[in-house]
Every structure is written in C-alpha cells, then in structure tokens.
Amino acid sequence: MIKDILPHDVAAAWVPGDAAPEPLPPEEEAALVRAVEKRRREFALGRLCARRAITALGRAPVPLPSGPSRAPVWPAGLVGSITHCAPYCAAAVADAALYWGVGIDAEPDEPLPPGVAEMVLTGTERAWIAAAAPIPSWDRLVFSAKEAVFKVWHPLTGAWLGFHDADLSVDPDRGVFTATLLRAPPQPQAAPLRRLCGRFLVRGKVIVTAIALPR
Ligand SMILES: CC(C)(COP(=O)(O)OP(=O)(O)OC[C@H]1O[C@@H](n2cnc3c(N)ncnc32)[C@H](O)[C@@H]1OP(=O)(O)O)[C@@H](O)C(=O)NCCC(=O)NCCS
C-alpha cells in the first residue's frame, strides 16, 4: 500500500500489525524503558520495516535510536519516516542527496473521535469535508496527512507545527493532497516548506498518506 504512493526511488516496507517483531539492538531499547507491551510491539515492527527499507536501498541495516523529539535517528545520508496503527506498520527511507525528507502516516478509516475534529481541522477544511462524499473518512485522512506533514517539517526545522498551521486540500480522483503551510519556517530554509504535496490511498479500512520532498 505504502509503496503505491511513494516515488520509485523511495524504499518502503510494511507489515501487518500482528506480524512477529524481531529482537531490538540495545541502542533502540533506550526508547522503551517503561514501555508497555503494545508500545514495544509497534516500535519493534516500525524498526523492522525501517531496516527492510534501508536494505532495499542497498545499505546495511543499522540500529535506529530515537532522538530527543522521538524522531528516529537515520544513518548519515538517509532520510525516512515510520508509522504504525493497529492493523498496519510501515517505514519509508530515501537518499538524502535526492530528498529533503519523507513523511508517512497510517490511520484507521474511521471518523475522528468527537471533539478531535475541531482541534485538527481549519474552517476551510471543515467546509469542504462537509460537502464531500462520506467515504472515506475525510476528517481522518486530513489528520493523517497533517501528521505526515509534521514528520517532514519537524526534522528539517526542529520547530513545532500545530494542526491549524496547515490547510489541506485534496484531489479525490487523483489521490493527491496539498498542504499549504500557514506559518513560515522559524529560520530561512533551503527546503521548500511552504507547500507540501503528497499522495493518499484508502484500502481495507486503512488510510495511508505520504510525502516525499525532492531536492
Ligand atoms: C509525532 C506524531 C506526528 C506521530 O504520529 P502518530 O500518529 O502519533 O504515530 P505514528 O505511528 O503515525 O508515528 C509514530 C512515529 O513517528 C515518528 N516520529 C515521532 N516524532 C517525530 C518527529 N518529531 N519527527 C518525525 N518523526 C517523528 C517516530 O518514528 C514514531 O514511531 P516510533 O516512536 O516507534 O519510532 C504525533 O504524535 C504528533 O506529535 N502530532 C502533533 C504534531 C502534528 O501532527 N502537527 C500537524 C502539523 S500540520
């Protein structure tokens, strides 16, 4: 699923949420002190996918510790992203000489819980969602796309980005979305971060969204 919405030169791997995880190297265990079993499992499956994607790029699989912001620390020369939801875990990795960053996200295709939509959606988004067909859950899809935006934005800027700092539009027929950032990056950026374009796919009650920001 995730491979269908990424460029061919971005490596990706996925496993179902009930796949068997592999043992973690000690460098990664540090992120799991006091972690409950569910968290340990999703973390391990994300790392499994990430190592498969790194291998697919022709690089040696290595430990991927979590940085202070919780973002994975990718080996020099690579950028990437990890996501996990109950039925689906995935990772995508790209050559940093070709891409500024990658952001992926997976969510169940279900409406957002009551009260969450107001926190996540701008007025413009609420208006087009109200006029759109009820399937898929567009509110959840916008939420997912915004998390993919954050996974590109944050490693490049080190800055927070709130849900109301981006306005999402979608083209349902082409499976593409555009995020217009309503906030400038905190410092002048070489990376083009004002408009991020991505793709989405909905299959088997799972929504996946992906952004690969080319250099
Ligand atoms: C960080 C965040 C996006 C993760 O999304 P999520 O739906 O909770 O969880 P997912 O399973 O999809 O992704 C989790 C993975 O994201 C990655 N991640 C966490 N923090 C990250 C960061 N700052 N930058 C990049 N990737 C990050 C990690 O790999 C993490 O998995 P791991 O801890 O097992 O390694 C989310 O928790 C968050 O903080 N969102 C608020 C900010 C936001 O989305 N703003 C919208 C801007 S328009």
Coordinates of C-alpha atoms and ligand atoms in Angstrom, one line a residue:
M1 CA 0.0 0.0 0.0
I2 CA 2.6 2.5 1.1
K3 CA 4.8 1.7 -2.0
D4 CA 1.9 2.7 -4.3
I5 CA 2.0 6.3 -3.1
L6 CA 5.8 6.9 -3.0
P7 CA 8.2 7.6 -5.8
H8 CA 10.1 4.5 -7.1
D9 CA 13.4 5.7 -5.7
V10 CA 12.0 5.9 -2.1
A11 CA 12.3 2.5 -0.5
A12 CA 9.4 1.3 1.7
A13 CA 8.3 -1.8 3.6
W14 CA 5.2 -2.7 5.6
V15 CA 4.0 -5.5 7.9
P16 CA 0.5 -6.1 9.4
G17 CA 0.1 -5.1 13.0
D18 CA 0.0 -8.7 14.1
A19 CA 3.4 -9.6 12.5
A20 CA 6.1 -11.1 14.7
P21 CA 8.6 -8.5 15.8
E22 CA 12.4 -9.1 15.9
P23 CA 14.7 -8.5 18.9
L24 CA 15.9 -4.9 19.2
P25 CA 19.5 -3.8 19.4
P26 CA 20.5 -2.2 22.8
E27 CA 20.7 1.3 21.2
E28 CA 16.9 1.1 20.5
E29 CA 15.9 -0.4 23.8
A30 CA 16.6 3.0 25.4
A31 CA 13.4 4.4 23.9
L32 CA 11.4 1.6 25.6
V33 CA 12.2 2.0 29.2
R34 CA 8.8 1.6 31.0
A35 CA 7.1 0.9 27.7
V36 CA 4.0 -1.3 27.8
E37 CA 3.8 -4.4 25.6
K38 CA 1.7 -2.7 22.9
R39 CA 4.2 0.2 22.6
R40 CA 7.1 -2.3 22.5
R41 CA 5.5 -4.2 19.7
E42 CA 4.6 -1.2 17.5
F43 CA 8.1 0.2 18.0
A44 CA 9.7 -3.1 17.0
L45 CA 7.6 -3.5 13.9
G46 CA 8.3 0.0 12.8
R47 CA 12.1 -0.7 13.2
L48 CA 11.7 -4.0 11.3
C49 CA 10.1 -2.1 8.4
A50 CA 12.8 0.6 8.5
R51 CA 15.6 -1.9 8.4
R52 CA 13.9 -3.7 5.4
A53 CA 13.6 -0.3 3.6
I54 CA 17.2 0.6 4.3
T55 CA 18.3 -2.8 3.0
A56 CA 16.2 -2.3 -0.1
L57 CA 18.2 0.9 -0.8
G58 CA 21.4 -1.2 -0.7
R59 CA 22.6 0.0 2.7
A60 CA 23.4 -2.1 5.8
P61 CA 20.6 -2.3 8.3
V62 CA 21.7 -0.5 11.5
P63 CA 20.2 0.4 14.9
L64 CA 17.9 3.4 14.7
P65 CA 17.7 5.1 18.1
S66 CA 15.0 7.7 18.9
G67 CA 16.2 11.3 19.0
P68 CA 15.1 13.8 21.8
S69 CA 12.0 14.7 19.8
R70 CA 11.1 11.0 19.3
A71 CA 12.1 11.1 15.6
P72 CA 14.2 8.2 14.5
V73 CA 17.9 9.0 14.0
W74 CA 18.6 7.8 10.5
P75 CA 22.1 6.9 9.3
A76 CA 24.1 9.6 7.6
G77 CA 22.9 10.1 4.0
L78 CA 19.4 8.8 4.6
V79 CA 16.0 10.4 5.5
G80 CA 12.9 8.4 6.4
S81 CA 9.7 8.0 8.3
I82 CA 7.9 5.4 10.4
T83 CA 4.2 4.9 11.1
H84 CA 2.1 2.4 13.0
C85 CA -1.6 1.9 13.6
A86 CA -3.3 -1.3 14.9
P87 CA -3.6 -3.1 11.6
Y88 CA -0.6 -1.6 9.7
C89 CA 3.0 -0.6 10.3
A90 CA 5.3 0.9 7.6
A91 CA 8.6 2.7 7.0
A92 CA 9.9 4.7 4.1
V93 CA 13.6 5.6 3.5
A94 CA 15.3 7.7 0.8
D95 CA 18.7 9.0 -0.2
A96 CA 19.2 12.4 1.5
A97 CA 21.0 13.6 -1.7
L98 CA 17.7 13.2 -3.5
Y99 CA 15.1 14.1 -0.9
W100 CA 14.9 16.7 1.8
G101 CA 12.6 14.4 3.8
V102 CA 9.9 11.8 3.8
G103 CA 6.8 11.7 6.0
I104 CA 4.3 8.8 6.1
D105 CA 1.3 8.1 8.2
A106 CA -1.3 5.3 8.6
E107 CA -4.7 5.6 10.3
P108 CA -7.9 3.6 10.6
D109 CA -10.5 4.7 8.1
E110 CA -12.9 5.9 10.8
P111 CA -14.2 9.3 11.7
L112 CA -12.2 11.2 14.3
P113 CA -13.5 10.8 17.9
P114 CA -15.9 13.5 19.0
G115 CA -14.2 16.8 19.7
V116 CA -11.0 16.0 17.9
A117 CA -12.1 17.4 14.5
E118 CA -12.3 20.9 15.9
M119 CA -8.7 20.6 17.1
V120 CA -7.4 19.3 13.9
L121 CA -9.4 20.9 11.0
T122 CA -9.3 24.5 9.9
G123 CA -12.6 26.2 8.9
T124 CA -11.8 25.8 5.2
E125 CA -11.2 22.1 5.7
R126 CA -14.4 21.6 7.6
A127 CA -16.3 23.3 4.8
W128 CA -15.0 21.0 2.0
I129 CA -15.3 17.9 4.2
A130 CA -19.0 18.8 4.9
A131 CA -19.6 18.9 1.1
A132 CA -17.6 15.8 0.2
A133 CA -18.8 12.2 -0.1
P134 CA -19.0 10.5 3.3
I135 CA -16.4 7.8 2.4
P136 CA -13.6 7.7 3.1
S137 CA -13.4 9.5 6.5
W138 CA -12.0 12.7 5.1
D139 CA -11.5 14.2 8.6
R140 CA -9.2 11.3 9.5
L141 CA -7.5 11.5 6.1
V142 CA -6.7 15.2 6.7
F143 CA -5.4 14.3 10.2
S144 CA -3.2 11.6 8.7
A145 CA -1.8 13.9 6.0
K146 CA -1.1 16.6 8.7
E147 CA 0.9 14.1 10.7
A148 CA 2.9 13.2 7.5
V149 CA 3.5 17.0 7.1
F150 CA 4.8 17.2 10.6
K151 CA 7.2 14.2 10.0
V152 CA 8.7 16.1 7.1
W153 CA 8.7 19.6 8.8
H154 CA 10.0 18.8 12.2
P155 CA 13.3 17.0 11.4
L156 CA 14.1 19.9 9.0
T157 CA 13.2 22.8 11.2
G158 CA 13.3 21.5 14.8
A159 CA 10.1 23.5 15.3
W160 CA 6.6 22.7 16.4
L161 CA 3.8 22.9 13.9
G162 CA 0.2 22.9 15.1
F163 CA -2.8 21.3 13.2
H164 CA -4.1 24.8 12.4
D165 CA -0.8 25.8 10.9
A166 CA -1.6 23.9 7.6
D167 CA -4.5 23.9 5.3
L168 CA -5.2 20.7 3.4
S169 CA -6.9 20.3 0.1
V170 CA -7.4 17.0 -1.7
D171 CA -8.0 15.8 -5.2
P172 CA -10.0 12.6 -4.5
D173 CA -9.8 11.4 -8.1
R174 CA -6.0 11.6 -8.3
G175 CA -5.4 10.6 -4.7
V176 CA -3.2 13.6 -4.0
F177 CA -3.3 16.3 -1.4
T178 CA -1.6 19.7 -1.0
A179 CA -0.7 21.2 2.4
T180 CA -0.4 25.0 2.4
L181 CA 1.6 26.0 5.4
L182 CA 0.1 29.0 7.2
R183 CA 3.3 29.5 9.2
A184 CA 6.8 30.3 7.9
P185 CA 9.7 28.1 9.0
P186 CA 11.5 29.6 12.0
Q187 CA 14.6 30.3 10.0
P188 CA 15.3 30.7 6.3
Q189 CA 15.1 27.1 4.9
A190 CA 16.7 25.7 1.8
A191 CA 13.9 23.1 1.8
P192 CA 10.7 24.3 0.1
L193 CA 8.4 24.1 3.1
R194 CA 5.5 26.4 2.2
R195 CA 3.5 23.9 0.1
L196 CA 3.9 20.2 0.5
C197 CA 2.3 17.8 -1.9
G198 CA 1.6 14.2 -1.1
R199 CA -0.5 11.2 -2.0
F200 CA -3.0 9.1 -0.2
L201 CA -4.6 5.7 -0.5
V202 CA -7.5 4.1 1.3
R203 CA -7.7 0.3 1.3
G204 CA -9.1 -2.3 3.7
K205 CA -10.2 0.3 6.2
V206 CA -6.7 1.8 6.4
I207 CA -5.7 5.3 5.3
V208 CA -2.1 5.9 4.3
T209 CA -0.6 9.2 3.4
A210 CA 2.9 10.0 2.2
I211 CA 5.0 13.0 1.3
A212 CA 8.5 12.7 -0.3
L213 CA 10.0 16.2 -0.6
P214 CA 12.5 16.2 -3.5
R215 CA 15.6 18.3 -3.6
Ligands
LIG1 C1 4.8 12.8 16.1 C2 3.4 12.4 15.5 C3 3.2 13.1 14.2 C4 3.4 10.9 15.4 O1 2.2 10.5 14.8 P1 1.2 9.3 15.4 O2 0.0 9.2 14.6 O3 1.1 9.6 16.9 O4 2.0 8.0 15.4 P2 2.6 7.2 14.1 O5 2.6 5.8 14.5 O6 2.0 7.5 12.8 O7 4.1 7.7 14.1 C5 4.9 7.5 15.1 C6 6.3 7.6 14.6 O8 6.6 8.9 14.2 C7 8.0 9.2 14.3 N1 8.2 10.4 15.0 C8 7.9 10.8 16.2 N2 8.3 12.1 16.4 C9 8.7 12.6 15.3 C10 9.2 13.8 14.9 N3 9.3 14.8 15.7 N4 9.6 14.0 13.6 C11 9.5 12.9 12.7 N5 9.0 11.7 13.0 C12 8.6 11.5 14.3 C13 8.6 8.0 15.1 O9 9.2 7.1 14.2 C14 7.3 7.4 15.7 O10 7.4 6.0 15.9 P3 8.5 5.3 16.9 O11 8.4 6.2 18.2 O12 8.0 3.9 17.1 O13 9.8 5.5 16.3 C15 2.3 12.8 16.5 O14 2.4 12.1 17.7 C16 2.3 14.3 16.9 O15 3.0 14.8 17.8 N6 1.5 15.1 16.2 C17 1.3 16.5 16.6 C18 2.0 17.4 15.6 C19 1.3 17.4 14.2 O16 1.0 16.4 13.7 N7 1.0 18.6 13.7 C20 0.3 18.8 12.4 C21 1.1 19.8 11.6 S1 0.1 20.2 10.2

